[in-house]
CSV table of C-alpha atoms in Angstrom, one decimal:
chain,number,residue,atom,x,y,z
A,1,MET,CA,-0.1,0.2,-0.1
A,2,ARG,CA,2.7,2.5,0.8
A,3,ALA,CA,4.2,1.9,-2.3
A,4,HIS,CA,1.1,2.9,-4.1
A,5,LEU,CA,0.5,6.1,-2.3
A,6,PRO,CA,1.7,8.7,-5.0
A,7,ALA,CA,-0.8,7.0,-7.5
A,8,LEU,CA,-3.7,7.3,-4.8
A,9,VAL,CA,-3.4,11.0,-4.2
A,10,PHE,CA,-3.2,11.8,-7.9
A,11,LEU,CA,-6.3,9.3,-9.1
A,12,PHE,CA,-8.5,10.9,-6.4
A,13,PRO,CA,-9.0,14.2,-8.3
A,14,PHE,CA,-8.2,12.4,-11.7
A,15,LEU,CA,-10.6,10.2,-11.8
A,16,VAL,CA,-13.2,12.1,-10.6
A,17,ALA,CA,-12.5,14.9,-13.2
A,18,VAL,CA,-12.6,12.5,-16.2
A,19,MET,CA,-16.3,11.1,-15.0
A,20,MET,CA,-17.4,14.9,-14.1
A,21,PRO,CA,-18.9,15.6,-17.9
A,22,LEU,CA,-20.8,12.5,-17.5
A,23,ILE,CA,-22.0,13.1,-14.2
A,24,GLY,CA,-23.0,16.5,-14.9
A,25,LEU,CA,-25.5,15.2,-17.5
A,26,LEU,CA,-27.3,13.1,-15.2
A,27,ASN,CA,-27.0,15.4,-12.1
A,28,ARG,CA,-25.3,18.6,-12.1
A,29,GLY,CA,-25.9,18.6,-8.5
A,30,LEU,CA,-23.3,15.8,-7.7
A,31,CYS,CA,-20.4,17.8,-9.0
A,32,ARG,CA,-19.9,19.7,-5.9
A,33,PRO,CA,-20.0,17.3,-3.5
A,34,LEU,CA,-18.0,14.8,-5.6
A,35,ALA,CA,-15.2,17.2,-6.2
A,36,LEU,CA,-15.1,18.2,-2.5
A,37,ALA,CA,-14.9,14.3,-1.8
A,38,SER,CA,-12.2,14.0,-4.0
A,39,LEU,CA,-10.2,16.9,-2.8
A,40,ALA,CA,-10.9,15.3,0.8
A,41,GLY,CA,-9.8,12.2,0.1
A,42,MET,CA,-6.5,13.4,-1.7
A,43,THR,CA,-5.6,15.9,1.0
A,44,LEU,CA,-5.6,12.9,3.5
A,45,THR,CA,-3.7,10.3,1.1
A,46,SER,CA,-1.3,13.2,0.4
A,47,LEU,CA,-0.7,13.5,4.1
A,48,ALA,CA,-0.3,9.9,4.6
A,49,ALA,CA,2.2,9.8,1.8
A,50,PHE,CA,3.8,12.8,3.5
A,51,LEU,CA,4.1,10.8,6.9
A,52,GLU,CA,5.2,7.7,5.2
A,53,ALA,CA,8.1,9.4,3.6
A,54,LEU,CA,9.2,11.1,7.0
A,55,GLN,CA,9.0,7.6,8.9
A,56,GLY,CA,10.2,5.5,6.1
A,57,GLY,CA,12.3,6.9,3.4
A,58,PRO,CA,11.2,8.4,0.2
A,59,ILE,CA,8.5,6.6,-1.8
A,60,HIS,CA,9.2,5.6,-5.0
A,61,TYR,CA,7.0,4.6,-7.7
A,62,ALA,CA,7.2,3.2,-11.0
A,63,PHE,CA,4.7,3.2,-13.4
A,64,SER,CA,3.8,-0.2,-15.3
A,65,GLY,CA,6.7,-1.8,-13.3
A,66,TRP,CA,9.1,-0.3,-15.6
A,67,ALA,CA,12.1,0.6,-13.3
A,68,PRO,CA,13.9,4.3,-14.1
A,69,PRO,CA,15.8,5.5,-15.7
A,70,VAL,CA,13.7,3.8,-18.6
A,71,GLY,CA,10.3,4.0,-16.9
A,72,ILE,CA,8.6,7.0,-15.4
A,73,GLU,CA,8.9,7.3,-11.9
A,74,TRP,CA,7.1,9.3,-9.1
A,75,VAL,CA,8.6,10.2,-5.6
A,76,VAL,CA,7.6,11.5,-2.4
A,77,ASP,CA,10.5,12.7,-0.5
A,78,GLY,CA,10.4,15.4,2.4
A,79,LEU,CA,9.8,18.3,-0.1
A,80,SER,CA,7.2,17.2,-2.7
A,81,GLY,CA,5.3,15.2,0.3
A,82,LEU,CA,4.9,18.7,1.7
A,83,LEU,CA,4.0,20.3,-1.2
A,84,GLY,CA,1.4,17.8,-2.1
A,85,VAL,CA,-0.4,18.4,1.2
A,86,VAL,CA,-0.5,22.0,0.7
A,87,ILE,CA,-1.9,21.7,-2.6
A,88,GLY,CA,-4.8,19.5,-1.3
A,89,GLY,CA,-5.4,21.9,1.4
A,90,ILE,CA,-5.6,24.8,-0.3
A,91,ALA,CA,-7.4,23.3,-3.4
A,92,LEU,CA,-10.2,21.9,-0.9
A,93,GLY,CA,-10.6,25.0,1.0
A,94,SER,CA,-10.8,27.1,-2.5
A,95,VAL,CA,-13.8,24.7,-3.8
A,96,VAL,CA,-15.5,25.1,-0.4
A,97,PHE,CA,-15.5,29.0,-0.9
A,98,ALA,CA,-16.1,28.5,-4.3
A,99,GLY,CA,-19.6,27.3,-4.0
A,100,ALA,CA,-21.7,30.8,-3.8
A,101,THR,CA,-19.4,32.5,-6.1
A,102,THR,CA,-19.5,29.7,-8.8
A,103,THR,CA,-23.3,30.2,-8.7
A,104,GLN,CA,-22.9,33.9,-9.1
A,105,ASP,CA,-20.4,34.2,-11.9
A,106,LEU,CA,-20.2,30.4,-13.3
A,107,SER,CA,-23.9,29.2,-13.1
A,108,LYS,CA,-24.0,27.8,-16.8
A,109,LYS,CA,-20.4,26.5,-16.4
A,110,VAL,CA,-20.6,24.5,-13.5
A,111,VAL,CA,-19.9,21.2,-14.8
A,112,PRO,CA,-16.6,22.4,-16.9
A,113,PHE,CA,-15.6,24.3,-13.6
A,114,TYR,CA,-15.1,21.4,-11.6
A,115,THR,CA,-13.4,19.2,-14.4
A,116,LEU,CA,-10.7,22.0,-15.0
A,117,ILE,CA,-10.4,22.4,-11.7
A,118,LEU,CA,-9.7,18.7,-10.6
A,119,LEU,CA,-7.5,18.1,-13.6
A,120,LEU,CA,-5.7,21.3,-12.7
A,121,VAL,CA,-5.2,19.7,-9.0
A,122,SER,CA,-3.8,16.7,-10.5
A,123,ALA,CA,-1.8,18.2,-12.6
A,124,LEU,CA,-0.2,20.1,-9.7
A,125,VAL,CA,0.4,16.7,-7.8
A,126,GLY,CA,2.1,15.4,-11.2
A,127,ILE,CA,4.7,18.3,-11.3
A,128,VAL,CA,5.6,17.9,-7.3
A,129,TYR,CA,6.0,14.1,-7.6
A,130,ALA,CA,7.5,13.8,-10.8
A,131,ALA,CA,11.0,12.4,-11.1
A,132,ASP,CA,11.8,13.1,-14.7
A,133,LEU,CA,12.1,16.4,-16.6
A,134,PHE,CA,9.8,15.6,-19.5
A,135,ASN,CA,6.9,14.1,-17.3
A,136,LEU,CA,7.3,17.4,-15.3
A,137,PHE,CA,6.9,19.3,-18.6
A,138,VAL,CA,3.9,17.4,-19.5
A,139,PHE,CA,2.0,18.1,-16.2
A,140,LEU,CA,3.4,21.7,-16.1
A,141,GLU,CA,1.7,22.1,-19.6
A,142,VAL,CA,-1.6,20.1,-18.5
A,143,GLY,CA,-1.9,22.8,-15.1
A,144,SER,CA,-1.4,25.6,-17.5
A,145,LEU,CA,-4.1,24.9,-20.0
A,146,CYS,CA,-6.6,24.3,-17.2
A,147,SER,CA,-5.2,27.7,-15.6
A,148,TYR,CA,-5.8,29.4,-19.1
A,149,ALA,CA,-9.2,28.1,-19.5
A,150,LEU,CA,-10.4,28.8,-15.9
A,151,VAL,CA,-9.1,32.4,-15.9
A,152,GLY,CA,-11.2,33.2,-19.2
A,153,SER,CA,-13.7,31.2,-18.4
A,154,SER,CA,-15.6,34.6,-17.2
A,155,GLY,CA,-15.7,36.2,-20.7
A,156,GLY,CA,-14.9,39.8,-21.2
A,157,ARG,CA,-11.5,40.9,-20.1
A,158,GLY,CA,-10.9,37.9,-18.8
A,159,LEU,CA,-10.7,36.1,-22.3
A,160,VAL,CA,-8.3,38.8,-23.0
A,161,SER,CA,-5.9,38.2,-19.9
A,162,ALA,CA,-5.9,34.7,-20.4
A,163,PHE,CA,-5.1,34.9,-24.2
A,164,ARG,CA,-2.1,36.6,-22.7
A,165,TYR,CA,-1.5,34.5,-20.2
A,166,LEU,CA,-1.5,31.4,-23.0
A,167,ILE,CA,1.2,33.3,-25.0
A,168,LEU,CA,3.7,34.0,-22.5
A,169,GLY,CA,3.0,30.5,-20.9
A,170,THR,CA,3.7,28.9,-24.1
A,171,ILE,CA,6.8,31.0,-24.4
A,172,GLY,CA,7.8,29.7,-20.9
A,173,ALA,CA,6.9,26.0,-21.5
A,174,SER,CA,9.1,25.9,-24.8
A,175,LEU,CA,11.9,27.6,-23.4
A,176,TYR,CA,11.7,24.7,-20.7
A,177,LEU,CA,11.3,22.0,-23.2
A,178,LEU,CA,14.3,23.5,-25.3
A,179,GLY,CA,16.4,23.3,-21.9
A,180,VAL,CA,15.3,19.6,-21.1
A,181,GLY,CA,16.4,18.8,-24.8
A,182,TYR,CA,19.9,20.1,-24.5
A,183,PHE,CA,20.0,18.1,-21.3
A,184,TYR,CA,19.1,14.9,-23.1
A,185,ALA,CA,21.4,15.8,-25.7
A,186,ALA,CA,24.3,15.7,-23.2
A,187,THR,CA,23.2,13.2,-20.9
A,188,GLY,CA,21.3,11.1,-22.5
A,189,THR,CA,18.6,10.7,-19.6
A,190,LEU,CA,15.8,12.5,-18.4
A,191,ASN,CA,15.4,11.1,-14.9
A,192,MET,CA,16.4,13.4,-12.4
A,193,ALA,CA,18.4,10.8,-10.3
A,194,ASP,CA,20.4,9.8,-13.3
A,195,LEU,CA,20.9,13.6,-14.5
A,196,ALA,CA,22.1,14.2,-10.8
A,197,ASP,CA,24.8,11.5,-11.2
A,198,ARG,CA,26.0,12.6,-14.8
A,199,LEU,CA,25.9,16.3,-15.0
A,200,PRO,CA,28.8,17.3,-12.5
A,201,ALA,CA,31.1,15.5,-15.1
A,202,LEU,CA,29.8,17.8,-17.9
A,203,LEU,CA,29.4,21.3,-16.2
A,204,HIS,CA,31.9,22.4,-19.1
A,205,SER,CA,29.7,21.4,-21.8
A,206,LYS,CA,28.0,24.2,-23.4
A,207,SER,CA,24.9,22.1,-23.8
A,208,VAL,CA,24.2,21.7,-20.1
A,209,LEU,CA,25.0,25.6,-19.4
A,210,THR,CA,22.8,26.4,-22.4
A,211,GLY,CA,20.1,24.2,-21.1
A,212,LEU,CA,20.1,25.4,-17.7
A,213,ILE,CA,19.7,29.1,-18.9
A,214,PHE,CA,16.9,28.1,-20.9
A,215,ILE,CA,14.9,26.1,-18.1
A,216,VAL,CA,15.7,28.9,-15.5
A,217,MET,CA,14.1,31.3,-18.3
A,218,GLY,CA,11.0,29.2,-19.1
A,219,LEU,CA,10.2,28.4,-15.2
A,220,ALA,CA,10.8,32.1,-14.3
A,221,ILE,CA,7.9,33.0,-16.8
A,222,LYS,CA,5.9,30.4,-15.3
A,223,MET,CA,6.4,31.8,-11.7
A,224,ALA,CA,6.0,35.3,-12.8
A,225,LEU,CA,9.5,36.5,-11.4
A,226,VAL,CA,10.0,39.9,-12.6
A,227,PRO,CA,10.6,41.4,-15.0
A,228,LEU,CA,9.0,38.2,-16.6
A,229,HIS,CA,5.8,38.8,-14.5
A,230,GLY,CA,3.5,40.7,-17.3
A,231,TRP,CA,0.7,38.1,-17.3
A,232,LEU,CA,0.0,37.6,-13.9
A,233,PRO,CA,-1.9,40.8,-13.0
A,234,ASP,CA,-4.5,40.7,-15.4
A,235,ALA,CA,-5.1,37.3,-15.0
A,236,TYR,CA,-5.7,37.3,-11.4
A,237,THR,CA,-7.5,40.6,-11.7
A,238,TYR,CA,-10.0,39.4,-14.1
A,239,ALA,CA,-10.1,35.7,-13.1
A,240,PRO,CA,-13.8,34.6,-11.7
A,241,ASP,CA,-13.6,35.1,-7.8
A,242,ALA,CA,-13.9,31.3,-7.6
A,243,ILE,CA,-10.9,30.8,-9.6
A,244,SER,CA,-8.3,33.3,-7.9
A,245,PRO,CA,-8.1,31.7,-4.4
A,246,LEU,CA,-7.0,28.4,-6.3
A,247,ILE,CA,-4.5,29.7,-8.9
A,248,ALA,CA,-2.8,32.7,-7.0
A,249,PRO,CA,-1.8,30.4,-4.3
A,250,LEU,CA,-0.5,27.2,-6.3
A,251,VAL,CA,0.3,28.0,-10.0
A,252,THR,CA,3.3,30.1,-9.4
A,253,LYS,CA,4.5,27.9,-6.4
A,254,VAL,CA,4.5,24.7,-8.2
A,255,ALA,CA,6.8,26.5,-10.9
A,256,LEU,CA,9.2,27.7,-8.1
A,257,TYR,CA,9.1,24.2,-6.7
A,258,ALA,CA,10.3,23.0,-10.1
A,259,LEU,CA,12.8,25.2,-10.2
A,260,VAL,CA,14.3,24.5,-7.0
A,261,ARG,CA,14.3,20.9,-7.5
A,262,ILE,CA,16.3,20.9,-10.9
A,263,VAL,CA,19.0,23.5,-9.6
A,264,PHE,CA,19.5,22.0,-6.3
A,265,TRP,CA,18.3,18.4,-6.7
A,266,VAL,CA,19.5,17.7,-10.0
A,267,LEU,CA,22.6,19.8,-10.5
A,268,GLY,CA,23.4,19.7,-6.8
A,269,ALA,CA,23.5,22.5,-4.3
A,270,GLY,CA,27.5,22.4,-4.2
A,271,THR,CA,27.5,23.0,-7.9
A,272,VAL,CA,25.1,25.8,-8.0
A,273,ILE,CA,26.6,27.4,-4.9
A,274,GLY,CA,30.4,27.2,-6.0
A,275,GLN,CA,30.7,26.3,-9.4
A,276,ILE,CA,28.0,27.9,-11.5
A,277,PRO,CA,26.6,31.3,-10.5
A,278,VAL,CA,23.2,30.5,-10.5
A,279,MET,CA,22.3,31.4,-7.0
A,280,ILE,CA,23.9,35.0,-7.5
A,281,PHE,CA,21.6,35.7,-10.4
A,282,LEU,CA,18.8,34.1,-8.6
A,283,GLY,CA,19.1,36.2,-5.6
A,284,TRP,CA,19.4,39.4,-7.7
A,285,MET,CA,16.2,38.5,-9.6
A,286,GLY,CA,14.4,37.7,-6.2
A,287,GLY,CA,15.4,40.8,-4.7
A,288,LEU,CA,14.4,43.0,-7.4
A,289,ALA,CA,10.9,41.2,-7.8
A,290,ALA,CA,10.3,41.7,-3.7
A,291,ILE,CA,10.9,45.6,-4.2
A,292,VAL,CA,9.4,46.1,-7.6
A,293,GLY,CA,6.2,44.1,-6.9
A,294,ALA,CA,5.6,45.6,-3.6
A,295,PHE,CA,6.0,49.2,-5.0
A,296,LEU,CA,3.6,48.4,-7.8
A,297,ALA,CA,1.2,47.1,-5.3
A,298,LEU,CA,1.4,50.3,-3.3
A,299,SER,CA,0.2,52.3,-6.2
A,300,GLN,CA,-2.7,49.6,-6.9
A,301,GLN,CA,-6.5,51.2,-6.4
A,302,ASP,CA,-8.1,47.5,-7.7
A,303,LEU,CA,-8.2,45.3,-4.5
A,304,LYS,CA,-7.6,42.1,-6.4
A,305,ARG,CA,-4.5,43.7,-8.7
A,306,LEU,CA,-3.1,45.0,-5.2
A,307,PHE,CA,-3.1,41.5,-4.0
A,308,ALA,CA,-1.8,40.2,-7.3
A,309,TYR,CA,1.5,42.4,-7.4
A,310,SER,CA,1.8,41.4,-3.4
A,311,GLY,CA,1.9,37.9,-4.6
A,312,ILE,CA,5.0,38.8,-7.3
A,313,SER,CA,6.7,40.6,-4.4
A,314,HIS,CA,6.7,37.6,-2.1
A,315,ILE,CA,7.5,35.1,-4.5
A,316,GLY,CA,10.4,37.2,-4.8
A,317,LEU,CA,11.1,37.1,-1.4
A,318,ILE,CA,11.0,33.1,-1.4
A,319,VAL,CA,13.4,33.3,-4.3
A,320,LEU,CA,15.7,35.3,-2.2
A,321,GLY,CA,15.6,33.3,1.1
A,322,ILE,CA,16.4,30.1,-1.1
A,323,SER,CA,19.3,31.5,-3.0
A,324,ILE,CA,21.2,32.9,0.2
A,325,GLY,CA,22.8,29.3,0.2
A,326,ASN,CA,22.9,27.9,3.4
A,327,ARG,CA,20.6,25.6,5.2
A,328,THR,CA,18.9,28.4,7.6
A,329,GLY,CA,17.8,30.6,4.6
A,330,PHE,CA,17.0,27.7,2.2
A,331,ALA,CA,14.5,26.7,5.3
A,332,GLY,CA,13.1,30.1,5.8
A,333,GLY,CA,12.3,30.2,2.0
A,334,LEU,CA,10.3,26.7,2.1
A,335,PHE,CA,8.6,27.9,5.1
A,336,TYR,CA,7.5,31.0,3.6
A,337,LEU,CA,6.6,29.5,0.5
A,338,ILE,CA,4.3,27.6,2.4
A,339,ASN,CA,3.0,30.3,4.3
A,340,ASP,CA,2.7,32.6,1.0
A,341,ALA,CA,0.5,29.8,-0.5
A,342,VAL,CA,-1.8,30.1,2.5
A,343,MET,CA,-2.1,33.9,2.8
A,344,GLN,CA,-2.5,34.3,-1.1
A,345,ALA,CA,-5.4,32.0,-0.9
A,346,SER,CA,-7.0,34.0,2.0
A,347,LEU,CA,-6.4,37.3,0.4
A,348,PHE,CA,-8.2,36.0,-2.8
A,349,PHE,CA,-11.1,34.9,-0.2
A,350,VAL,CA,-11.6,38.3,1.4
A,351,ALA,CA,-11.6,40.0,-2.2
A,352,GLY,CA,-14.4,37.2,-3.3
A,353,ALA,CA,-16.3,37.5,-0.1
A,354,ALA,CA,-16.2,41.8,-0.3
A,355,PHE,CA,-17.2,41.8,-3.8
A,356,TYR,CA,-20.0,38.8,-3.3
A,357,ARG,CA,-21.6,40.8,-0.6
A,358,HIS,CA,-21.1,44.4,-1.0
A,359,GLY,CA,-19.7,44.8,-4.5
A,360,VAL,CA,-16.2,45.9,-3.1
A,361,ARG,CA,-13.4,46.2,-6.1
A,362,ASP,CA,-12.1,49.3,-5.6
A,363,LEU,CA,-10.0,50.3,-2.1
A,364,SER,CA,-12.1,53.4,-2.3
A,365,ASP,CA,-15.4,51.1,-1.6
A,366,LEU,CA,-13.6,49.0,1.4
A,367,PHE,CA,-15.8,51.4,4.1
A,368,ARG,CA,-18.6,49.1,3.0
A,369,LEU,CA,-17.0,46.4,4.9
A,370,ARG,CA,-16.9,48.2,8.3
A,371,GLY,CA,-18.8,46.6,11.0
A,372,GLN,CA,-20.6,44.5,8.4
A,373,MET,CA,-18.3,41.5,7.7
A,374,PRO,CA,-16.2,40.9,10.8
A,375,TRP,CA,-15.3,37.4,9.4
A,376,THR,CA,-13.9,39.2,6.4
A,377,VAL,CA,-12.2,41.7,8.2
A,378,ALA,CA,-10.4,39.7,10.7
A,379,THR,CA,-9.2,36.9,8.2
A,380,LEU,CA,-7.9,40.1,6.2
A,381,ILE,CA,-6.2,41.4,9.5
A,382,VAL,CA,-4.3,38.3,10.2
A,383,THR,CA,-3.2,37.8,6.8
A,384,ALA,CA,-2.0,41.1,6.4
A,385,LEU,CA,0.0,40.8,10.0
A,386,SER,CA,1.7,37.4,8.6
A,387,MET,CA,2.5,39.2,5.2
A,388,ILE,CA,4.3,42.0,7.1
A,389,GLY,CA,5.9,39.6,9.4
A,390,ILE,CA,4.3,40.2,12.9
A,391,PRO,CA,4.3,37.6,15.4
A,392,PRO,CA,3.2,34.9,16.1
A,393,THR,CA,1.9,34.7,12.1
A,394,GLY,CA,3.5,32.1,10.3
A,395,GLY,CA,5.2,35.2,8.2
A,396,PHE,CA,7.3,36.5,11.0
A,397,PHE,CA,9.2,33.3,11.3
A,398,ALA,CA,9.6,32.6,7.9
A,399,LYS,CA,10.8,36.0,7.7
A,400,TRP,CA,13.0,35.7,10.7
A,401,TYR,CA,15.0,32.5,9.4
A,402,MET,CA,15.6,34.1,6.1
A,403,VAL,CA,17.0,37.4,7.8
A,404,LEU,CA,19.1,34.5,9.8
A,405,GLY,CA,20.3,33.1,6.9
A,406,ALA,CA,21.3,36.1,5.5
A,407,LEU,CA,23.3,37.1,8.3
A,408,GLU,CA,24.9,34.0,8.8
A,409,ALA,CA,26.1,34.2,4.9
A,410,ASP,CA,27.2,38.1,5.7
A,411,ASN,CA,24.7,38.9,2.9
A,412,TYR,CA,23.5,42.2,4.1
A,413,LEU,CA,22.1,43.6,1.0
A,414,ALA,CA,19.6,40.7,1.2
A,415,VAL,CA,18.6,41.7,4.8
A,416,MET,CA,18.1,45.1,3.4
A,417,VAL,CA,15.6,43.7,0.8
A,418,ILE,CA,13.7,41.7,3.0
A,419,VAL,CA,13.3,45.0,5.2
A,420,GLY,CA,12.6,47.1,2.6
A,421,ALA,CA,10.1,44.9,1.3
A,422,THR,CA,8.5,44.4,4.6
A,423,LEU,CA,8.1,48.2,5.3
A,424,LEU,CA,6.6,48.4,1.5
A,425,THR,CA,4.1,45.6,2.5
A,426,LEU,CA,3.1,47.5,5.8
A,427,ALA,CA,2.8,50.5,3.5
A,428,TYR,CA,0.0,49.1,1.3
A,429,PHE,CA,-1.8,47.2,3.9
A,430,VAL,CA,-1.8,50.8,6.0
A,431,ARG,CA,-3.6,52.2,2.9
A,432,VAL,CA,-6.0,49.4,2.9
A,433,PHE,CA,-6.9,49.6,6.4
A,434,GLU,CA,-7.3,53.3,6.1
A,435,ARG,CA,-10.0,52.9,3.9
A,436,VAL,CA,-11.5,50.5,5.9
A,437,PHE,CA,-11.9,52.0,9.0
A,438,HIS,CA,-11.4,55.4,8.6
A,439,GLU,CA,-12.1,56.6,5.2
A,440,GLY,CA,-15.0,56.5,2.8
A,441,GLY,CA,-19.0,56.9,3.1
A,442,GLN,CA,-21.0,55.1,6.0
A,443,PRO,CA,-21.0,51.3,5.9
A,444,SER,CA,-24.4,49.6,5.2
A,445,ASP,CA,-27.3,49.6,7.7
A,446,ARG,CA,-28.4,46.1,6.4
A,447,PRO,CA,-26.7,43.5,9.0
A,448,GLN,CA,-28.5,40.7,7.6
A,449,LEU,CA,-26.4,41.2,4.5
A,450,ALA,CA,-23.1,41.2,6.3
A,451,GLU,CA,-21.4,37.9,5.6
A,452,GLY,CA,-21.5,35.9,3.0
A,453,PRO,CA,-22.6,32.0,3.3
A,454,TRP,CA,-21.5,29.5,5.8
A,455,ALA,CA,-19.1,27.8,3.2
A,456,MET,CA,-17.4,31.6,3.0
A,457,ARG,CA,-17.3,32.1,6.5
A,458,LEU,CA,-15.8,28.2,6.9
A,459,SER,CA,-12.8,28.9,4.5
A,460,LEU,CA,-11.9,32.2,5.9
A,461,GLY,CA,-11.9,31.2,9.4
A,462,ALA,CA,-10.1,28.1,8.7
A,463,PHE,CA,-7.4,29.9,6.7
A,464,ALA,CA,-6.7,32.7,9.5
A,465,ALA,CA,-6.5,29.7,11.8
A,466,THR,CA,-3.9,28.4,9.6
A,467,ILE,CA,-1.7,31.4,9.6
A,468,LEU,CA,-1.5,31.5,13.1
A,469,ALA,CA,-1.1,27.8,13.4
A,470,LEU,CA,1.9,28.0,11.1
A,471,GLY,CA,3.5,30.6,13.2
A,472,LEU,CA,2.8,28.6,16.7
A,473,PHE,CA,4.0,25.5,15.3
A,474,SER,CA,7.1,27.2,13.3
A,475,ASP,CA,9.8,25.5,15.5
A,476,ARG,CA,8.2,22.0,14.8
A,477,ILE,CA,7.9,22.7,10.7
A,478,ILE,CA,11.1,24.2,10.3
A,479,ALA,CA,12.5,21.2,12.3
A,480,VAL,CA,10.8,19.1,9.7
A,481,ILE,CA,12.2,21.0,6.7
A,482,LEU,CA,16.0,20.7,8.1
A,483,GLN,CA,15.3,17.3,8.5
A,484,SER,CA,13.7,16.1,5.4
A,485,ALA,CA,13.4,18.5,2.8
A,486,LEU,CA,17.2,20.0,2.1
A,487,PRO,CA,19.0,19.0,-0.5
A,488,HIS,CA,22.1,17.1,0.1
A,489,GLY,CA,25.2,19.2,0.0
A,490,LEU,CA,23.7,22.1,1.5
């Protein structure tokens, strides 16, 4: 049973996605319960796989009995297992939240909506479990195609932003695949473990270096790393409110995971820190993204666009933490990735709930939440505290470890960037709360319309509690990351 856990994690959403069109023809009312059940099963199974990997070592699953490197292999280790749990939990919470907004935005598209959601989640699982570069590409593209369709499902400006997303995403995928081709030409294999054995002797090869450049560029587009972030703000702003809380926290994070896996596990930590200046490049790019994203967020008036630029900034912080080049900074970056996934989902829950009840899109309309939506405002406060980095939230401890890692490496510029991005984050959230509590007209006098349905409140409360729990249990989580989710040689 242990050996089959990776396949079970994938099959829970995938099989229901395949059956969803037929289910929709028979009874559309079953689509949502079955989607929730499949995601709940996936989340529990991914948690079981993660715990098994921690206790008994990595789980290797060879498809059809063909052993790698000839056959296709999935691996659940400390890092991929942890990301699998994050994907399952956020997907489940997002679909719980999406019930009312789906009825409002996508009432005639319920069946394709849940089909695409489950296919997207299946693809994300495939990305984090894949142990060869080509299958990673296949799942990356399946997930991207689902994301394009979901972003454009609302029509209008959503279609335009989805088309732009498609064009840039295709460029990113093409660059990645071209890089994989160079790696294959130099080594004759696509299996990550096999590549890790062969690449150290080929670092002088122009094919290897060229392939690495193409892979980094392609994945940088997929994860919206400044200045390759052009597709993200419109995609997240004009996507339906039922979609944004799912794609915002996960799509860029799995692309970042893929980059980390290739750079640190395939090339090797010692190689990218001591022989190839990949970490220097990523550090500069991450620092630039952290500052530029926060500056752009500071000038936004649309609430979802502000949150989108905030996500760009925090992707930069994660990249910066991981690129510091020591265990402390790497653990802080990974921990911040987990926190940011939860925080991004929470922010777009807030945006969706505010629009659903009071039509809030612009910052100038946030006064309508005053005294009317305590669950929503409380979740916004908790999430903002974590993104700013105030204890006892998870965001504080993640930034703390990144700062400690930078100090250990005598990288004072990284410390300045983290502090500067934090101050800018504080500045744009001060703007948000000024409009919630001090500026604008009078709040609505209709308390019966105050909060959204119970599913919205459940998602808001659960994710706010998770943000606090990540802070309260940060020592244990960091210990797990240090013990089982770090690359060899770091």
